[in-house]
Amino acid sequence: MKQKRYFLADNELPTQWYNIQADMKNKPQPMLSPKTKKPITVDELSQLISREAASQELNFSDAWIDIPEPVLEMYRYYRSTPLVRAYGLEEALGTPAHIYFKNESVSPVGSHKLNSALPQAYYCKKEGATNITTETGAGQWGCALSYASKVFGLECAVYQVKISYNQKPYRRSVMQVFGAQVTPSPSMSTRAGKDILTLYPNHQGSLGTAISEAVELALTTPNCKYALGSVMSHVSLHQTIIGLEAEKQMEKAGEYPDIVIGCFGGGSNFSGISFPFMRHNILDGKKTRFIAAEPESCPKLTRGKFCYDYGDESAYTPLMPMFSLGHNFRPANIHAGGLRYHGAGVVVSQLYKDGLMEAADVSQLQSFEAGLLFSKAEGIIPAPESCHAIAVAVEEAKRCKETGESKVILFNLSGHGLVDMAAYDQYLSGSLTNYTVSPEEIEKNVGNL
Ligand SMILES: *Cc1c(COP(=O)(O)O)cnc(C)c1O
């Protein structure tokens, strides 16, 4: 047998998300208001995002939060996603390890991002918003929110990082198919965009500039809310549907993971696959290892600094206590693998600081090499982001081969790469190189935080 897949019946799907903040012994330090520098309140936060998302963000007491029925109904369009025993990959590696992956690429937009886009759009609509706005890089989050907005009847405006808007037109088309208005950032349509373009006329955009523009639009437009695709705790909360399903599916497979791996941008898919299992480390003394796989060219966990930093370039967002490379950090343009965000999110940062999880850096070439191996063995071309998780899984499986241990390895396949073939082209033609950030570059950005 080359592959075996485990599913859940509709009546076995989780009906609640898991809020790890309730079980953390050391709670994260508070986020601070950018204006007052005091701990932010639900009232302040809900000027920007939906009140329900704001209260989830600051909920440190309820471990379980109900998934609203209209969101569950939409989840059933594509969930449960398959848990796959990757016999093909095991065979290719000749490893005694048991490798499983959770396949989030089967969602209508091809990634895990829809798991949070649906509830965020739903809450906005329910609370009376008519419009929603966000930023997107490669476009995965923008596609997810565009579709979720269509589902729940909201107008959606997306600021897309300019270089991606021009170089990766197909996700822009997907957003437009779902009726979203897409603007390359930095743009002249906001104060933040104008300021950035005045200083740097050729600025090719970053998630930091796009967030600034979307936040400004939300704060200055009536009935318009902002939604974020990663980093914040409520996004991680929604993504726990991944790990909660995986937990039940692993049970069907008769196994429990020794190692859980997710690629790491702002932390949402890593949190999603990890937190339900980490719960058993915290509460039941399990000893599972959790590894966040980040790119060597944007190493916020392994080489960033734990400090208060903004989520965007113009310092509009709350100040968050997190591992960061600095909100002005710009990843090298040669980097094709995504996961470019400068910060790590509040919850993951605290868990990492407390030693409940690990992080590993993956070079660009190593990630694509693993992605190609996986494609050939399992028949799915992974998103360049997901390749980082695969690379770490491959490394751990090879270690098992050396030691003869048959560890159970679970990783999250956060998305497919069928809209990212330009990056694969670059790899196949040999034009990609590795890129390591210099210590001076990191110090320049985080030194004064
Ligand atoms: C956005 C994205 C990521 C990175 O974001 P996280 O919040 O860290 O999960 C990873 N993989 C895919 C396919 C994505 O679209």
CSV table of C-alpha atoms and ligand atoms in Angstrom, one decimal:
chain,number,residue,atom,x,y,z
A,1,MET,CA,0.0,0.0,0.0
A,2,LYS,CA,1.3,3.4,-1.0
A,3,GLN,CA,-1.1,5.7,0.8
A,4,LYS,CA,-3.9,5.4,3.4
A,5,ARG,CA,-6.3,8.2,4.2
A,6,TYR,CA,-8.4,8.7,7.3
A,7,PHE,CA,-11.6,10.8,7.4
A,8,LEU,CA,-14.3,11.8,9.9
A,9,ALA,CA,-18.0,11.4,9.3
A,10,ASP,CA,-20.0,14.6,9.5
A,11,ASN,CA,-21.3,13.8,13.0
A,12,GLU,CA,-17.7,13.2,14.2
A,13,LEU,CA,-16.5,16.7,13.2
A,14,PRO,CA,-15.4,18.9,16.1
A,15,THR,CA,-18.0,21.5,17.0
A,16,GLN,CA,-15.7,23.6,19.2
A,17,TRP,CA,-12.3,25.2,18.8
A,18,TYR,CA,-9.6,24.8,21.4
A,19,ASN,CA,-8.3,28.0,23.1
A,20,ILE,CA,-4.8,27.2,24.4
A,21,GLN,CA,-4.7,30.5,26.2
A,22,ALA,CA,-7.0,29.1,28.9
A,23,ASP,CA,-4.5,26.3,29.7
A,24,MET,CA,-1.2,28.2,29.4
A,25,LYS,CA,0.5,28.4,32.8
A,26,ASN,CA,2.3,31.6,31.7
A,27,LYS,CA,-0.2,33.7,30.0
A,28,PRO,CA,1.1,36.0,27.2
A,29,GLN,CA,2.0,39.5,28.2
A,30,PRO,CA,-0.8,42.0,27.2
A,31,MET,CA,-1.0,43.6,23.8
A,32,LEU,CA,-0.7,47.3,24.1
A,33,SER,CA,-2.8,50.0,22.4
A,34,PRO,CA,-0.7,51.9,19.8
A,35,LYS,CA,-2.2,55.2,21.1
A,36,THR,CA,-2.2,54.9,24.9
A,37,LYS,CA,0.5,52.1,25.3
A,38,LYS,CA,-1.8,50.6,27.9
A,39,PRO,CA,-3.1,47.0,27.7
A,40,ILE,CA,-5.7,46.9,24.9
A,41,THR,CA,-9.4,46.2,25.7
A,42,VAL,CA,-12.0,44.4,23.7
A,43,ASP,CA,-13.7,47.7,23.1
A,44,GLU,CA,-10.6,49.2,21.5
A,45,LEU,CA,-9.8,46.1,19.5
A,46,SER,CA,-13.4,45.9,18.2
A,47,GLN,CA,-13.0,49.3,16.5
A,48,LEU,CA,-10.8,47.3,14.1
A,49,ILE,CA,-12.0,43.7,14.0
A,50,SER,CA,-15.3,42.1,14.9
A,51,ARG,CA,-16.3,42.2,18.5
A,52,GLU,CA,-16.5,38.4,18.7
A,53,ALA,CA,-13.0,38.0,17.3
A,54,ALA,CA,-11.8,40.7,19.7
A,55,SER,CA,-13.3,38.9,22.7
A,56,GLN,CA,-11.8,35.6,21.5
A,57,GLU,CA,-8.4,37.4,21.2
A,58,LEU,CA,-8.5,38.4,24.9
A,59,ASN,CA,-10.2,35.2,26.2
A,60,PHE,CA,-7.9,33.6,28.8
A,61,SER,CA,-10.5,31.5,30.6
A,62,ASP,CA,-12.6,29.3,28.2
A,63,ALA,CA,-10.6,26.4,26.8
A,64,TRP,CA,-13.5,25.5,24.4
A,65,ILE,CA,-15.3,27.9,22.1
A,66,ASP,CA,-18.4,26.9,20.1
A,67,ILE,CA,-18.1,27.0,16.3
A,68,PRO,CA,-21.2,28.9,15.0
A,69,GLU,CA,-23.6,26.7,13.0
A,70,PRO,CA,-23.4,28.7,9.8
A,71,VAL,CA,-19.6,28.3,9.9
A,72,LEU,CA,-19.9,24.6,10.6
A,73,GLU,CA,-22.1,24.3,7.6
A,74,MET,CA,-19.4,25.8,5.4
A,75,TYR,CA,-16.7,23.7,7.0
A,76,ARG,CA,-18.7,20.6,5.9
A,77,TYR,CA,-18.1,21.7,2.3
A,78,TYR,CA,-14.5,20.5,2.6
A,79,ARG,CA,-14.0,19.1,6.1
A,80,SER,CA,-12.9,16.7,7.5
A,81,THR,CA,-9.7,17.1,5.4
A,82,PRO,CA,-7.8,13.8,4.9
A,83,LEU,CA,-5.2,12.6,7.4
A,84,VAL,CA,-2.8,10.7,5.2
A,85,ARG,CA,-0.3,8.0,6.1
A,86,ALA,CA,2.5,8.8,3.6
A,87,TYR,CA,3.7,5.3,2.9
A,88,GLY,CA,5.2,6.5,-0.4
A,89,LEU,CA,7.3,9.1,1.3
A,90,GLU,CA,8.4,6.6,4.0
A,91,GLU,CA,9.5,4.2,1.2
A,92,ALA,CA,11.3,6.9,-0.7
A,93,LEU,CA,13.3,7.7,2.4
A,94,GLY,CA,13.7,4.1,3.6
A,95,THR,CA,12.8,5.2,7.1
A,96,PRO,CA,11.2,3.2,9.9
A,97,ALA,CA,9.3,6.4,11.0
A,98,HIS,CA,5.6,6.5,10.4
A,99,ILE,CA,4.9,9.7,8.5
A,100,TYR,CA,1.4,11.3,8.5
A,101,PHE,CA,0.2,14.5,7.0
A,102,LYS,CA,-3.0,16.5,7.3
A,103,ASN,CA,-4.0,17.7,3.9
A,104,GLU,CA,-5.4,21.2,4.2
A,105,SER,CA,-4.8,21.8,0.4
A,106,VAL,CA,-8.3,20.3,-0.3
A,107,SER,CA,-10.1,23.4,0.8
A,108,PRO,CA,-11.9,25.3,-2.0
A,109,VAL,CA,-9.1,27.9,-2.1
A,110,GLY,CA,-6.3,25.4,-1.7
A,111,SER,CA,-5.0,26.2,1.8
A,112,HIS,CA,-5.9,26.2,5.5
A,113,LYS,CA,-6.6,29.9,5.4
A,114,LEU,CA,-10.3,29.4,4.8
A,115,ASN,CA,-10.7,27.9,8.3
A,116,SER,CA,-10.4,31.4,9.8
A,117,ALA,CA,-11.7,33.5,6.9
A,118,LEU,CA,-15.2,31.9,7.3
A,119,PRO,CA,-15.7,32.7,11.0
A,120,GLN,CA,-14.2,36.2,10.7
A,121,ALA,CA,-16.5,37.1,7.8
A,122,TYR,CA,-19.4,35.5,9.5
A,123,TYR,CA,-18.9,37.5,12.7
A,124,CYS,CA,-18.5,40.8,10.8
A,125,LYS,CA,-21.7,40.2,8.9
A,126,LYS,CA,-23.6,39.2,12.1
A,127,GLU,CA,-22.5,42.4,13.8
A,128,GLY,CA,-23.8,44.5,11.0
A,129,ALA,CA,-20.7,45.2,8.9
A,130,THR,CA,-21.2,45.6,5.1
A,131,ASN,CA,-17.5,45.7,4.1
A,132,ILE,CA,-14.4,43.9,5.1
A,133,THR,CA,-10.7,44.6,4.2
A,134,THR,CA,-7.4,42.9,4.6
A,135,GLU,CA,-3.9,42.5,3.2
A,136,THR,CA,-2.4,39.6,1.4
A,137,GLY,CA,1.1,38.6,0.2
A,138,ALA,CA,1.2,35.7,-2.3
A,139,GLY,CA,-2.6,35.8,-2.1
A,140,GLN,CA,-3.7,32.8,-0.2
A,141,TRP,CA,-5.3,34.8,2.6
A,142,GLY,CA,-6.9,37.2,0.1
A,143,CYS,CA,-8.4,34.4,-1.8
A,144,ALA,CA,-9.8,32.8,1.4
A,145,LEU,CA,-11.3,36.1,2.6
A,146,SER,CA,-12.7,36.9,-0.8
A,147,TYR,CA,-14.5,33.6,-0.9
A,148,ALA,CA,-15.7,33.8,2.7
A,149,SER,CA,-17.0,37.4,2.0
A,150,LYS,CA,-19.0,36.1,-1.0
A,151,VAL,CA,-20.4,33.3,1.1
A,152,PHE,CA,-21.7,35.7,3.9
A,153,GLY,CA,-22.6,38.7,1.7
A,154,LEU,CA,-19.8,41.3,2.4
A,155,GLU,CA,-17.9,43.6,0.1
A,156,CYS,CA,-14.2,42.7,0.3
A,157,ALA,CA,-11.3,45.0,-0.5
A,158,VAL,CA,-7.8,43.4,-0.5
A,159,TYR,CA,-4.4,45.2,-0.5
A,160,GLN,CA,-1.9,42.9,-2.1
A,161,VAL,CA,1.8,43.3,-1.8
A,162,LYS,CA,2.8,45.1,-5.0
A,163,ILE,CA,5.5,42.6,-6.1
A,164,SER,CA,3.1,39.7,-5.7
A,165,TYR,CA,0.3,41.6,-7.5
A,166,ASN,CA,2.6,42.0,-10.5
A,167,GLN,CA,4.5,38.7,-10.4
A,168,LYS,CA,1.8,36.3,-9.3
A,169,PRO,CA,-1.4,37.4,-11.2
A,170,TYR,CA,-3.4,34.2,-10.8
A,171,ARG,CA,-4.4,34.6,-7.1
A,172,ARG,CA,-5.4,38.2,-7.9
A,173,SER,CA,-7.7,36.7,-10.6
A,174,VAL,CA,-9.1,34.2,-8.0
A,175,MET,CA,-9.9,37.1,-5.7
A,176,GLN,CA,-11.6,39.0,-8.5
A,177,VAL,CA,-13.6,35.9,-9.5
A,178,PHE,CA,-15.1,36.0,-6.0
A,179,GLY,CA,-15.9,39.7,-6.4
A,180,ALA,CA,-13.1,41.3,-4.3
A,181,GLN,CA,-11.5,44.6,-5.2
A,182,VAL,CA,-7.8,44.1,-5.2
A,183,THR,CA,-5.3,47.1,-4.9
A,184,PRO,CA,-1.5,46.8,-5.1
A,185,SER,CA,0.2,48.1,-2.0
A,186,PRO,CA,1.7,50.6,-1.3
A,187,SER,CA,-1.0,52.6,-3.1
A,188,MET,CA,-2.0,56.2,-3.3
A,189,SER,CA,-5.4,55.4,-1.9
A,190,THR,CA,-4.4,55.7,1.8
A,191,ARG,CA,-2.4,58.2,3.9
A,192,ALA,CA,-0.1,55.3,4.9
A,193,GLY,CA,0.5,54.3,1.3
A,194,LYS,CA,1.2,57.9,0.2
A,195,ASP,CA,3.7,58.4,3.0
A,196,ILE,CA,5.5,55.2,2.1
A,197,LEU,CA,5.6,56.1,-1.6
A,198,THR,CA,6.8,59.6,-0.8
A,199,LEU,CA,9.8,58.2,1.1
A,200,TYR,CA,10.4,55.2,-1.2
A,201,PRO,CA,8.8,55.7,-4.7
A,202,ASN,CA,9.9,52.3,-5.8
A,203,HIS,CA,8.7,50.4,-2.8
A,204,GLN,CA,7.6,46.9,-3.9
A,205,GLY,CA,5.4,46.4,-0.9
A,206,SER,CA,5.5,44.1,2.1
A,207,LEU,CA,2.9,42.6,4.4
A,208,GLY,CA,3.7,45.5,6.7
A,209,THR,CA,2.7,48.2,4.1
A,210,ALA,CA,-0.4,46.3,3.1
A,211,ILE,CA,-1.6,45.8,6.7
A,212,SER,CA,-1.1,49.6,7.3
A,213,GLU,CA,-3.4,50.4,4.3
A,214,ALA,CA,-6.1,47.9,5.2
A,215,VAL,CA,-6.1,49.0,8.8
A,216,GLU,CA,-6.4,52.6,7.8
A,217,LEU,CA,-9.3,51.8,5.4
A,218,ALA,CA,-11.1,49.9,8.2
A,219,LEU,CA,-10.7,52.7,10.7
A,220,THR,CA,-11.8,55.4,8.4
A,221,THR,CA,-14.8,53.7,6.7
A,222,PRO,CA,-18.2,53.2,8.4
A,223,ASN,CA,-19.3,49.6,8.7
A,224,CYS,CA,-16.0,48.3,7.5
A,225,LYS,CA,-14.0,45.8,9.5
A,226,TYR,CA,-10.5,44.5,9.2
A,227,ALA,CA,-9.6,40.8,9.2
A,228,LEU,CA,-6.2,39.3,9.6
A,229,GLY,CA,-5.0,35.9,8.2
A,230,SER,CA,-2.4,35.0,10.8
A,231,VAL,CA,-0.4,36.1,13.9
A,232,MET,CA,-3.4,36.9,16.2
A,233,SER,CA,-4.7,34.5,18.8
A,234,HIS,CA,-8.2,34.3,17.4
A,235,VAL,CA,-6.8,33.2,14.0
A,236,SER,CA,-4.9,30.4,15.7
A,237,LEU,CA,-8.0,29.5,17.6
A,238,HIS,CA,-10.0,29.0,14.4
A,239,GLN,CA,-7.2,26.9,12.9
A,240,THR,CA,-7.3,24.4,15.8
A,241,ILE,CA,-10.0,22.6,13.8
A,242,ILE,CA,-7.0,21.1,11.9
A,243,GLY,CA,-5.4,19.5,15.0
A,244,LEU,CA,-8.7,18.6,16.6
A,245,GLU,CA,-9.6,16.6,13.5
A,246,ALA,CA,-6.1,15.1,13.3
A,247,GLU,CA,-6.3,13.9,16.9
A,248,LYS,CA,-9.5,11.9,16.2
A,249,GLN,CA,-8.1,10.6,12.9
A,250,MET,CA,-4.8,9.5,14.5
A,251,GLU,CA,-6.9,7.7,17.0
A,252,LYS,CA,-8.5,5.8,14.1
A,253,ALA,CA,-5.1,5.0,12.8
A,254,GLY,CA,-4.2,3.7,16.3
A,255,GLU,CA,-1.3,6.1,16.7
A,256,TYR,CA,-0.2,9.3,18.6
A,257,PRO,CA,2.4,11.7,17.2
A,258,ASP,CA,5.9,11.9,18.8
A,259,ILE,CA,6.7,14.9,16.6
A,260,VAL,CA,4.3,17.5,15.1
A,261,ILE,CA,5.5,19.9,12.5
A,262,GLY,CA,4.1,23.0,10.8
A,263,CYS,CA,5.6,25.6,8.5
A,264,PHE,CA,5.7,29.0,10.2
A,265,GLY,CA,4.7,32.4,8.7
A,266,GLY,CA,2.7,34.2,11.4
A,267,GLY,CA,2.0,30.9,13.1
A,268,SER,CA,-1.6,30.0,12.3
A,269,ASN,CA,-1.3,26.6,10.6
A,270,PHE,CA,1.5,25.6,13.0
A,271,SER,CA,-0.8,26.5,15.9
A,272,GLY,CA,-3.7,24.8,14.3
A,273,ILE,CA,-2.0,21.4,13.9
A,274,SER,CA,-0.1,21.7,17.2
A,275,PHE,CA,-2.2,23.2,20.0
A,276,PRO,CA,-4.7,20.3,20.4
A,277,PHE,CA,-1.8,17.9,20.9
A,278,MET,CA,0.2,20.4,23.0
A,279,ARG,CA,-2.9,20.5,25.3
A,280,HIS,CA,-1.9,16.9,26.3
A,281,ASN,CA,1.7,17.9,27.0
A,282,ILE,CA,0.4,20.7,29.3
A,283,LEU,CA,-2.4,18.7,31.0
A,284,ASP,CA,-1.5,15.0,30.7
A,285,GLY,CA,2.3,14.9,30.7
A,286,LYS,CA,2.6,13.8,27.1
A,287,LYS,CA,6.1,14.4,25.6
A,288,THR,CA,5.3,15.2,21.9
A,289,ARG,CA,7.8,17.6,20.3
A,290,PHE,CA,6.5,20.5,18.3
A,291,ILE,CA,8.6,22.1,15.6
A,292,ALA,CA,7.9,25.3,13.7
A,293,ALA,CA,9.6,25.3,10.3
A,294,GLU,CA,10.6,28.8,9.2
A,295,PRO,CA,12.7,30.0,6.3
A,296,GLU,CA,16.4,30.8,6.8
A,297,SER,CA,15.8,34.1,5.1
A,298,CYS,CA,13.1,35.2,7.6
A,299,PRO,CA,14.2,33.6,10.9
A,300,LYS,CA,12.0,35.4,13.5
A,301,LEU,CA,11.9,32.5,16.0
A,302,THR,CA,15.5,31.3,15.9
A,303,ARG,CA,17.2,34.7,15.5
A,304,GLY,CA,14.6,37.3,16.2
A,305,LYS,CA,14.3,39.3,19.5
A,306,PHE,CA,11.5,38.9,22.0
A,307,CYS,CA,10.2,42.4,22.4
A,308,TYR,CA,7.1,44.6,21.9
A,309,ASP,CA,6.7,45.3,18.2
A,310,TYR,CA,4.0,46.4,15.8
A,311,GLY,CA,2.4,44.1,13.3
A,312,ASP,CA,2.7,46.6,10.4
A,313,GLU,CA,5.2,49.1,8.9
A,314,SER,CA,3.3,52.2,9.8
A,315,ALA,CA,2.8,51.2,13.5
A,316,TYR,CA,-1.1,51.3,13.4
A,317,THR,CA,-1.6,47.9,15.0
A,318,PRO,CA,-1.5,47.1,18.7
A,319,LEU,CA,2.0,46.5,20.1
A,320,MET,CA,2.5,42.8,20.5
A,321,PRO,CA,5.0,41.0,22.8
A,322,MET,CA,6.6,38.6,20.3
A,323,PHE,CA,9.7,37.3,18.6
A,324,SER,CA,10.3,39.7,15.8
A,325,LEU,CA,12.8,40.7,13.2
A,326,GLY,CA,11.5,44.3,13.5
A,327,HIS,CA,8.4,45.7,11.7
A,328,ASN,CA,10.6,47.4,9.1
A,329,PHE,CA,12.2,44.0,8.2
A,330,ARG,CA,12.2,43.3,4.4
A,331,PRO,CA,12.8,39.8,3.3
A,332,ALA,CA,15.3,39.4,0.4
A,333,ASN,CA,13.6,39.7,-3.0
A,334,ILE,CA,15.2,36.4,-4.1
A,335,HIS,CA,13.1,34.5,-1.5
A,336,ALA,CA,10.4,32.5,-3.3
A,337,GLY,CA,9.1,30.4,-0.5
A,338,GLY,CA,6.6,32.7,1.3
A,339,LEU,CA,6.5,32.9,5.1
A,340,ARG,CA,7.9,36.4,4.9
A,341,TYR,CA,6.2,38.0,7.9
A,342,HIS,CA,8.5,39.7,10.4
A,343,GLY,CA,6.8,38.6,13.7
A,344,ALA,CA,5.7,35.4,15.4
A,345,GLY,CA,2.4,36.1,17.2
A,346,VAL,CA,1.8,36.5,20.9
A,347,VAL,CA,0.8,33.0,21.9
A,348,VAL,CA,3.4,31.1,20.0
A,349,SER,CA,6.1,33.5,21.2
A,350,GLN,CA,5.2,32.8,24.8
A,351,LEU,CA,5.1,29.0,24.2
A,352,TYR,CA,8.5,29.2,22.5
A,353,LYS,CA,10.0,31.3,25.3
A,354,ASP,CA,8.6,28.7,27.8
A,355,GLY,CA,10.2,25.8,25.9
A,356,LEU,CA,7.0,24.1,25.0
A,357,MET,CA,8.0,24.1,21.3
A,358,GLU,CA,11.0,24.3,19.0
A,359,ALA,CA,11.9,26.0,15.8
A,360,ALA,CA,14.0,25.0,12.8
A,361,ASP,CA,15.4,27.1,9.9
A,362,VAL,CA,15.1,25.7,6.4
A,363,SER,CA,17.0,27.0,3.5
A,364,GLN,CA,15.2,27.8,0.2
A,365,LEU,CA,16.9,25.0,-1.8
A,366,GLN,CA,16.3,22.4,1.0
A,367,SER,CA,12.6,23.3,1.1
A,368,PHE,CA,12.1,22.9,-2.7
A,369,GLU,CA,14.1,19.7,-2.7
A,370,ALA,CA,11.8,18.3,-0.1
A,371,GLY,CA,8.8,19.5,-2.0
A,372,LEU,CA,9.8,17.7,-5.1
A,373,LEU,CA,10.5,14.5,-3.2
A,374,PHE,CA,7.1,14.7,-1.7
A,375,SER,CA,5.4,15.5,-5.0
A,376,LYS,CA,6.8,12.4,-6.6
A,377,ALA,CA,6.0,10.2,-3.6
A,378,GLU,CA,2.5,11.4,-2.8
A,379,GLY,CA,1.2,13.0,-6.0
A,380,ILE,CA,0.5,16.4,-4.4
A,381,ILE,CA,2.5,19.5,-5.3
A,382,PRO,CA,2.9,21.3,-2.0
A,383,ALA,CA,2.8,25.1,-1.6
A,384,PRO,CA,6.3,26.5,-1.2
A,385,GLU,CA,5.4,27.4,2.4
A,386,SER,CA,4.4,23.8,3.1
A,387,CYS,CA,7.7,22.6,1.7
A,388,HIS,CA,9.4,23.9,4.8
A,389,ALA,CA,7.4,21.6,7.0
A,390,ILE,CA,8.1,18.7,4.7
A,391,ALA,CA,11.8,19.5,4.8
A,392,VAL,CA,11.8,19.2,8.6
A,393,ALA,CA,9.7,16.0,8.5
A,394,VAL,CA,12.2,14.5,6.1
A,395,GLU,CA,15.1,15.5,8.3
A,396,GLU,CA,13.4,13.9,11.3
A,397,ALA,CA,12.6,10.7,9.3
A,398,LYS,CA,16.2,10.4,8.2
A,399,ARG,CA,17.3,10.7,11.8
A,400,CYS,CA,15.0,7.8,12.6
A,401,LYS,CA,16.7,5.8,9.9
A,402,GLU,CA,20.0,6.4,11.5
A,403,THR,CA,18.8,5.5,15.0
A,404,GLY,CA,16.3,2.7,13.9
A,405,GLU,CA,13.5,4.4,15.8
A,406,SER,CA,10.0,4.2,14.4
A,407,LYS,CA,8.8,7.5,15.6
A,408,VAL,CA,5.4,8.9,14.6
A,409,ILE,CA,5.8,12.1,12.7
A,410,LEU,CA,2.8,14.3,11.8
A,411,PHE,CA,3.0,17.4,9.6
A,412,ASN,CA,0.5,19.9,8.2
A,413,LEU,CA,0.3,20.2,4.5
A,414,SER,CA,-1.0,23.8,4.7
A,415,GLY,CA,-1.7,24.2,0.9
A,416,HIS,CA,-1.0,23.0,-2.6
A,417,GLY,CA,1.4,24.8,-4.9
A,418,LEU,CA,-0.6,24.7,-8.2
A,419,VAL,CA,-0.8,28.5,-8.3
A,420,ASP,CA,2.9,28.8,-7.3
A,421,MET,CA,4.5,27.0,-10.3
A,422,ALA,CA,6.6,30.1,-11.1
A,423,ALA,CA,8.5,29.4,-7.9
A,424,TYR,CA,9.0,25.8,-8.9
A,425,ASP,CA,10.1,26.9,-12.4
A,426,GLN,CA,12.8,29.1,-10.7
A,427,TYR,CA,13.9,26.1,-8.7
A,428,LEU,CA,14.0,23.7,-11.6
A,429,SER,CA,15.9,26.1,-13.8
A,430,GLY,CA,18.5,26.5,-11.1
A,431,SER,CA,18.0,30.2,-10.6
A,432,LEU,CA,17.1,30.0,-6.9
A,433,THR,CA,19.9,30.4,-4.3
A,434,ASN,CA,20.0,30.3,-0.6
A,435,TYR,CA,20.0,33.5,1.4
A,436,THR,CA,21.0,33.9,5.0
A,437,VAL,CA,20.3,37.2,6.9
A,438,SER,CA,23.4,38.8,8.3
A,439,PRO,CA,23.6,39.5,12.0
A,440,GLU,CA,24.1,43.2,11.2
A,441,GLU,CA,20.8,43.2,9.1
A,442,ILE,CA,18.9,41.8,12.1
A,443,GLU,CA,20.5,44.1,14.6
A,444,LYS,CA,19.7,47.1,12.4
A,445,ASN,CA,16.0,46.3,12.5
A,446,VAL,CA,15.5,45.0,16.1
A,447,GLY,CA,18.3,47.0,17.8
A,448,ASN,CA,16.1,49.9,18.8
A,449,LEU,CA,12.9,48.1,19.7
B,1,LIG,C1,-0.3,31.8,4.6
B,1,LIG,C2,0.2,30.5,4.5
B,1,LIG,C3,1.2,30.0,5.4
B,1,LIG,C4,1.8,30.8,6.4
B,1,LIG,O1,0.9,31.3,7.4
B,1,LIG,P1,0.8,30.8,8.8
B,1,LIG,O2,-0.1,31.7,9.5
B,1,LIG,O3,2.1,30.7,9.5
B,1,LIG,O4,0.2,29.4,8.7
B,1,LIG,C5,1.6,28.7,5.2
B,1,LIG,N1,1.2,27.9,4.2
B,1,LIG,C6,0.2,28.3,3.3
B,1,LIG,C7,-0.2,27.4,2.2
B,1,LIG,C8,-0.3,29.6,3.4
B,1,LIG,O5,-1.2,30.0,2.6
